[in-house]
PDB file of C-alpha atoms in Angstrom:
ATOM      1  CA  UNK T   1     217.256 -75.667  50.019  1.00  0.00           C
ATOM      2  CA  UNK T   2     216.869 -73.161  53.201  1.00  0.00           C
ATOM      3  CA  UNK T   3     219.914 -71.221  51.746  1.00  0.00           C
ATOM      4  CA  UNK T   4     218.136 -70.789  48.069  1.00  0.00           C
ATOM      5  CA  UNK T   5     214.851 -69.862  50.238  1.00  0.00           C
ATOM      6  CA  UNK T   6     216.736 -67.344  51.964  1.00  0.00           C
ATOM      7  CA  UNK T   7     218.771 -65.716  49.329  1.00  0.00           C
ATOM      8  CA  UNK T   8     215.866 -65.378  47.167  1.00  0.00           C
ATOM      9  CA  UNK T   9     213.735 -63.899  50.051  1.00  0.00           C
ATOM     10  CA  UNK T  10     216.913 -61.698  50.649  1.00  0.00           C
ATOM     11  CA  UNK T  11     216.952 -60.696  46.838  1.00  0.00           C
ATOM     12  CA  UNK T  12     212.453 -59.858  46.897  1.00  0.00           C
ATOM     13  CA  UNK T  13     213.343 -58.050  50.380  1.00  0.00           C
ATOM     14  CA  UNK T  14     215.993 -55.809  48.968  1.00  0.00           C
ATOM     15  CA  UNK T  15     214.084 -55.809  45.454  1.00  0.00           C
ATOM     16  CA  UNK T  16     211.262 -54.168  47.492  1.00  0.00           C
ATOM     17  CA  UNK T  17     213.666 -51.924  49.697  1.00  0.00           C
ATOM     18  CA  UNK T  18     214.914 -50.143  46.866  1.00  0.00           C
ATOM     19  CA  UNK T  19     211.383 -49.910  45.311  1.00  0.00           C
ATOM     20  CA  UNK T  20     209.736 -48.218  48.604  1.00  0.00           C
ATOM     21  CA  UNK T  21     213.444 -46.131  48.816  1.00  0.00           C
ATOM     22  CA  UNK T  22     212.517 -44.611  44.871  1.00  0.00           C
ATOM     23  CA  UNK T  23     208.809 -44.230  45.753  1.00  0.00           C
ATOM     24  CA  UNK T  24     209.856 -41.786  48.570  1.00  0.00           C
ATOM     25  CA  UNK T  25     212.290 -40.072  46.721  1.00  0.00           C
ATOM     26  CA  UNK T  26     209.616 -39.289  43.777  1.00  0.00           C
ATOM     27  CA  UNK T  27     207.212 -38.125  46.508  1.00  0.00           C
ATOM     28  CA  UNK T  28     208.993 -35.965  48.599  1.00  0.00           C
ATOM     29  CA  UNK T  29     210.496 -33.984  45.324  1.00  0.00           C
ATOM     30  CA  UNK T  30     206.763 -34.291  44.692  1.00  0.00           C
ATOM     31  CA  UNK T  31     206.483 -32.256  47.896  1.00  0.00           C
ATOM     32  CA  UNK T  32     209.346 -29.792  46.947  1.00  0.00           C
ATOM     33  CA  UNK T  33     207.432 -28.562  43.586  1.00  0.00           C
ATOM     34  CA  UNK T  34     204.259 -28.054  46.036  1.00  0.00           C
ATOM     35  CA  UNK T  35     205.832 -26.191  48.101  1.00  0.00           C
ATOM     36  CA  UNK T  36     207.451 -23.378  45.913  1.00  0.00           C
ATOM     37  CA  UNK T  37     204.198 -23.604  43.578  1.00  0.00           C
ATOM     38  CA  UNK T  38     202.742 -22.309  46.926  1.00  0.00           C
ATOM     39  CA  UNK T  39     205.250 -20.117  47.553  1.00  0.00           C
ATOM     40  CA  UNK T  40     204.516 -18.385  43.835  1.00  0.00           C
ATOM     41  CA  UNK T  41     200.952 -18.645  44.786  1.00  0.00           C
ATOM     42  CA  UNK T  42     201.472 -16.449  47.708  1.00  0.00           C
ATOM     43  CA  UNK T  43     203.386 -14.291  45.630  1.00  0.00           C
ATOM     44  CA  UNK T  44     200.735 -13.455  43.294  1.00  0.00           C
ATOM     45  CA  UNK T  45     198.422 -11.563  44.901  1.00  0.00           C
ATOM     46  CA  UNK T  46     201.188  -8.521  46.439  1.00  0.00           C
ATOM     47  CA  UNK T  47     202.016  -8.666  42.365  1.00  0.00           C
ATOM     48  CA  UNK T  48     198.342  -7.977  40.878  1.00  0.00           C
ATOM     49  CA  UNK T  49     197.877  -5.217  43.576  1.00  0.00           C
ATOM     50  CA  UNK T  50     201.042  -3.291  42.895  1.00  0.00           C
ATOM     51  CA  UNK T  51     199.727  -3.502  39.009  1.00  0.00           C
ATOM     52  CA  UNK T  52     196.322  -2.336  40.240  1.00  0.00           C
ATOM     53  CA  UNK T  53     197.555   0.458  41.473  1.00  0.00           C
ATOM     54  CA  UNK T  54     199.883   1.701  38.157  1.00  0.00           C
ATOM     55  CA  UNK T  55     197.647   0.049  35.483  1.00  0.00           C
ATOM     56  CA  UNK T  56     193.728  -0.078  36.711  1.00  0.00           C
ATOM     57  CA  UNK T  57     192.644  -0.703  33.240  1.00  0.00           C
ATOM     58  CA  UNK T  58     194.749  -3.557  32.719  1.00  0.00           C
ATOM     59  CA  UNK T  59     191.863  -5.262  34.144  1.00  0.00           C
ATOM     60  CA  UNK T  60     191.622  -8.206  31.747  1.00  0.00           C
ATOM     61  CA  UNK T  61     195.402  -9.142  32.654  1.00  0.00           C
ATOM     62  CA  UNK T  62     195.359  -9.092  35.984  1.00  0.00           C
ATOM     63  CA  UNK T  63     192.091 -10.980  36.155  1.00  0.00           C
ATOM     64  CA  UNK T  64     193.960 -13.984  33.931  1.00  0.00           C
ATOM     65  CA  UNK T  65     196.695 -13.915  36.189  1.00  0.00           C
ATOM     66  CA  UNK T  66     194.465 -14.753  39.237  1.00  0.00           C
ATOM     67  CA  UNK T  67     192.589 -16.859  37.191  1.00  0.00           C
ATOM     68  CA  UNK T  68     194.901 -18.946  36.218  1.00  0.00           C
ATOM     69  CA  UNK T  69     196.582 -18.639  40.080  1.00  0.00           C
ATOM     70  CA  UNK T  70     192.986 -19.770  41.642  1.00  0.00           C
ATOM     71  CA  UNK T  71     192.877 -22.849  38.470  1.00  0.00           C
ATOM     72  CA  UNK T  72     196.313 -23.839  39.563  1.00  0.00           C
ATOM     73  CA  UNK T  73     195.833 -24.166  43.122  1.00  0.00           C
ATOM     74  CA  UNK T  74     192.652 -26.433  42.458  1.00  0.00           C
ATOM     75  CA  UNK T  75     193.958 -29.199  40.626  1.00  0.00           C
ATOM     76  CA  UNK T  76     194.499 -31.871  43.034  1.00  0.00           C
ATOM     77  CA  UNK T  77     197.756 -32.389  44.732  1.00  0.00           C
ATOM     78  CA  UNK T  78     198.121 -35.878  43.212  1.00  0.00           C
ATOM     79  CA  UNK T  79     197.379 -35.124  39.865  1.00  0.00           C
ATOM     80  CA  UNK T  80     200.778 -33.790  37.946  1.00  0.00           C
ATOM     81  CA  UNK T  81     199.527 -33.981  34.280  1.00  0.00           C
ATOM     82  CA  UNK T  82     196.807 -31.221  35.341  1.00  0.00           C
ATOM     83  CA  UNK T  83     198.927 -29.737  37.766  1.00  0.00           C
ATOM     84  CA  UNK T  84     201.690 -29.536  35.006  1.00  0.00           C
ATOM     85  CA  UNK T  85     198.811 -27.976  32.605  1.00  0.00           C
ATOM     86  CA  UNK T  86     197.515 -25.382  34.952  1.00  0.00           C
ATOM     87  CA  UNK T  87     201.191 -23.733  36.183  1.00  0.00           C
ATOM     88  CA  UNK T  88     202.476 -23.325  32.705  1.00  0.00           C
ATOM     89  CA  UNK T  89     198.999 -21.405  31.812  1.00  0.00           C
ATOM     90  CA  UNK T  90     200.045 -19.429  34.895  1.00  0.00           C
ATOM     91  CA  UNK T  91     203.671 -18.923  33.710  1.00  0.00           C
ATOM     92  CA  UNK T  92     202.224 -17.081  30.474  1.00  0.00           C
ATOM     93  CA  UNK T  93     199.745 -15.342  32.624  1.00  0.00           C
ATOM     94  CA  UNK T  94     202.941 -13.794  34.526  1.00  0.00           C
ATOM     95  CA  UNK T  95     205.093 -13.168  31.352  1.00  0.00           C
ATOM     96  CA  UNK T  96     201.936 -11.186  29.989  1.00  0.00           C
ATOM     97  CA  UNK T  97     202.051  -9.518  33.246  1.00  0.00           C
ATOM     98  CA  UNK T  98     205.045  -8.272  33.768  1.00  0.00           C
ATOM     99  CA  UNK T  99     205.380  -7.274  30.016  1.00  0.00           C
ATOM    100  CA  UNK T 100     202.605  -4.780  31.225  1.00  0.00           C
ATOM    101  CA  UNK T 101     205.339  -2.966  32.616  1.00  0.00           C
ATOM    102  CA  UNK T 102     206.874  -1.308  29.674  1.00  0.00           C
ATOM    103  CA  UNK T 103     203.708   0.243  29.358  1.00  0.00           C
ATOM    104  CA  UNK T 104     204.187   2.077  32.498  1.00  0.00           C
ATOM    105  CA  UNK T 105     207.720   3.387  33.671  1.00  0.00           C
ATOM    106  CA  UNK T 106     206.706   4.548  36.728  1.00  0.00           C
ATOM    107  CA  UNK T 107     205.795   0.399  37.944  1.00  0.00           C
ATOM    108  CA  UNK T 108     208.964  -0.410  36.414  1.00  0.00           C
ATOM    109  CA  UNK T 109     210.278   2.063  38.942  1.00  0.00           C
ATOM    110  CA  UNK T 110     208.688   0.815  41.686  1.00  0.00           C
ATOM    111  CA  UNK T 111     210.438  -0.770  44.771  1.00  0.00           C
ATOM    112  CA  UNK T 112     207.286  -3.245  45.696  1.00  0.00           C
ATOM    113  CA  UNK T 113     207.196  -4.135  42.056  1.00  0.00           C
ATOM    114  CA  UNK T 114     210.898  -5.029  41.400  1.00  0.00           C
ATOM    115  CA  UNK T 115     210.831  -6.689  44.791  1.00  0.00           C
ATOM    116  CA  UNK T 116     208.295  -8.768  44.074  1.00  0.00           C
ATOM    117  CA  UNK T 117     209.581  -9.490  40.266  1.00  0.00           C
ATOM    118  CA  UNK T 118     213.063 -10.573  41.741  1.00  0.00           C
ATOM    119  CA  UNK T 119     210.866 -13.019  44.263  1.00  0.00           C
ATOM    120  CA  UNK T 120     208.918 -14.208  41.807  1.00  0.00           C
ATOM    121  CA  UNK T 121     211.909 -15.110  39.725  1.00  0.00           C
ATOM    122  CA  UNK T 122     213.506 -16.541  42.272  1.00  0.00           C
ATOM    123  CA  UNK T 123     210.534 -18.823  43.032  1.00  0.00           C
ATOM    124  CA  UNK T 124     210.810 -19.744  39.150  1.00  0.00           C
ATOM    125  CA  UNK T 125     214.016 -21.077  39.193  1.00  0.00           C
ATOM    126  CA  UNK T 126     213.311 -23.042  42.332  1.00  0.00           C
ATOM    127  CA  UNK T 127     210.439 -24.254  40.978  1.00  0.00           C
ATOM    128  CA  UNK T 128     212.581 -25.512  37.733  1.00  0.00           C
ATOM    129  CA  UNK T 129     215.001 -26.687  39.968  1.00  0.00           C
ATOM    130  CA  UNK T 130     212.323 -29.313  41.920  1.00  0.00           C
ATOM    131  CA  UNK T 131     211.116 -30.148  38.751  1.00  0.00           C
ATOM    132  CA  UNK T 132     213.949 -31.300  37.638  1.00  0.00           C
ATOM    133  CA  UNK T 133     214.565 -33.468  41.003  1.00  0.00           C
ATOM    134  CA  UNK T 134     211.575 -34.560  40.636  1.00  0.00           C
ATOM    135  CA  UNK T 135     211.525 -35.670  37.155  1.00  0.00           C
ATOM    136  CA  UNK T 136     214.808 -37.532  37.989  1.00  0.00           C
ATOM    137  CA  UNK T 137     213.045 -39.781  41.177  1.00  0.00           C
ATOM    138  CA  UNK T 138     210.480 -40.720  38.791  1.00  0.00           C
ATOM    139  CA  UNK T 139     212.892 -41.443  36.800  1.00  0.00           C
ATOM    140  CA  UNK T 140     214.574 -43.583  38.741  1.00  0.00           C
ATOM    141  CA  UNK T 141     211.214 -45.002  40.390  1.00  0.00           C
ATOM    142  CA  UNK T 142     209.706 -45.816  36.786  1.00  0.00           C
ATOM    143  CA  UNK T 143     213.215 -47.775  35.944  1.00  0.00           C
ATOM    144  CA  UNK T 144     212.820 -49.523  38.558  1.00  0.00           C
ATOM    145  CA  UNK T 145     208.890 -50.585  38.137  1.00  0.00           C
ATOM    146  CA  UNK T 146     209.498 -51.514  34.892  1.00  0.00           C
ATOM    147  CA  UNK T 147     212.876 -53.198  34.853  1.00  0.00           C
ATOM    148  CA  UNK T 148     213.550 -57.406  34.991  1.00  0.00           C
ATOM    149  CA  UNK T 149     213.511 -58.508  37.991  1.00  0.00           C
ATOM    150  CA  UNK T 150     212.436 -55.669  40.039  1.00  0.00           C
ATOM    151  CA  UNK T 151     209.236 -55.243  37.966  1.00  0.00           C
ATOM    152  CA  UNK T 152     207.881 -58.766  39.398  1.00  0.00           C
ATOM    153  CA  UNK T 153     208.027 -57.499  42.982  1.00  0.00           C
ATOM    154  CA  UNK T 154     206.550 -53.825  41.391  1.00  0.00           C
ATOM    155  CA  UNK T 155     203.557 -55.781  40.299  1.00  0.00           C
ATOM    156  CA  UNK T 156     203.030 -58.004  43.177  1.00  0.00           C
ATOM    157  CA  UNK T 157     202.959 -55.193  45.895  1.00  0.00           C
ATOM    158  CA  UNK T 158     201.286 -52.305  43.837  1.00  0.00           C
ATOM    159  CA  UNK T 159     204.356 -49.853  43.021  1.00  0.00           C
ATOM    160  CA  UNK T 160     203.287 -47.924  39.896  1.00  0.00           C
ATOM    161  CA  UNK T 161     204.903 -45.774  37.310  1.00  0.00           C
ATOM    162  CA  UNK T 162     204.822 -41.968  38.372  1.00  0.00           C
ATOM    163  CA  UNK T 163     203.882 -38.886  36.089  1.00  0.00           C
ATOM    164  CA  UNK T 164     206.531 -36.666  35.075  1.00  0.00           C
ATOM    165  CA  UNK T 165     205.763 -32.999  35.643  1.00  0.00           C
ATOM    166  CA  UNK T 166     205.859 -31.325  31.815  1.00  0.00           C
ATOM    167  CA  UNK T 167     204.792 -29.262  29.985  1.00  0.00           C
ATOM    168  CA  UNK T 168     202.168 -30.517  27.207  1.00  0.00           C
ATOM    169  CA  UNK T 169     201.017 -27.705  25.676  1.00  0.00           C
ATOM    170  CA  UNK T 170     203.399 -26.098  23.046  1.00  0.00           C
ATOM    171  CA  UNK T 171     202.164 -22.301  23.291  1.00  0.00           C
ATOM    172  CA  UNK T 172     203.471 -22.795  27.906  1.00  0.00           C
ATOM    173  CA  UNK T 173     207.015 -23.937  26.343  1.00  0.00           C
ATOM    174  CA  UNK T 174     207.286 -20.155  24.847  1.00  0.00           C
ATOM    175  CA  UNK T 175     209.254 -17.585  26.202  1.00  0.00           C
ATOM    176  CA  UNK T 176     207.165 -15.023  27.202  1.00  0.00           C
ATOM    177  CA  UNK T 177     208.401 -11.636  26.098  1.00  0.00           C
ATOM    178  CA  UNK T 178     208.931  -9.744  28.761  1.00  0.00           C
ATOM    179  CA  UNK T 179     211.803  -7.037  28.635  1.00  0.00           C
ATOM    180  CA  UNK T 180     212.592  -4.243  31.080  1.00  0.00           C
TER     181      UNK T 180
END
């Protein structure tokens, strides 16, 4: 009887192990979207005031772009659905931007502007690569909160599903059109 005790406290121990393990995971790829969304945050503003200076009556562009920069940043850290929302406005807000630059040859030109371009899409396909880590932790972390047996020790110690970061909006999955 103290064997069958054991073993099935063994089992709910390493049932809960694994559980804790996935939640950790989720959250610190959590952590690794924050930080390059921060990073492109940062970005941002050395980007709108190279444009200022080549296309001053662009006004209604640049003002998005911040827009959207200052609506992304205020969505709360936890939230992922809104989060998700708010950075693919801001991805359209930069393709509009930087399509601004066939209008003038001389930003396209510019060293500070292609510097901060190539940055920028770096940061982009950092940020696509945490998403996807991220997506895949949940991933696992859901599986495991919802799976037979593991979902009965999920339930009785509060482990619950995780957002995935996406995009929900149809018009943020578009390409922007930006060509230089």
């Amino acid at each position: 009887m103290i064997v069958i005790i054991g073993a099935i406290a063994g089992f709910v121990i390493s049932l809960y192990n694994a559980l804790v393990r996935a939640r950790q995971t989720a959250e610190e790829a959590w952590s690794g979207i924050d930080v390059q969304l921060k990073r492109r945050a940062d970005l941002i503003p050395n980007l709108v005031e190279t444009v200022k200076g080549y296309a001053s009556h662009e006004r209604g562009t640049l003002e998005e772009v911040v827009e959207k920069r200052n609506k992304a940043q205020s969505v709360a850290a936890n939230d992922v659905t809104g989060r998700a929302r708010a950075e693919g406005e801001l991805t359209q807000a930069l393709g509009r931007l930087f399509a601004l630059s066939e209008a003038y040859p001389d930003l396209k030109a510019n060293q500070n502007f292609a510097d901060l371009q190539a940055s920028l899409e770096k940061t982009e396909s950092e940020i696509q690569m945490a998403r996807r880590y991220y997506n895949g932790a949940t991933r696992e972390l859901n599986v495991k909160v919802e799976s037979f047996p593991s979902n009965i020790v999920a339930g009785q110690f509060g482990f619950e599903k995780r957002d995935y970061f996406e995009i929900e909006e149809p018009a943020d999955r578009a390409v922007p059109n930006v060509s230089f």
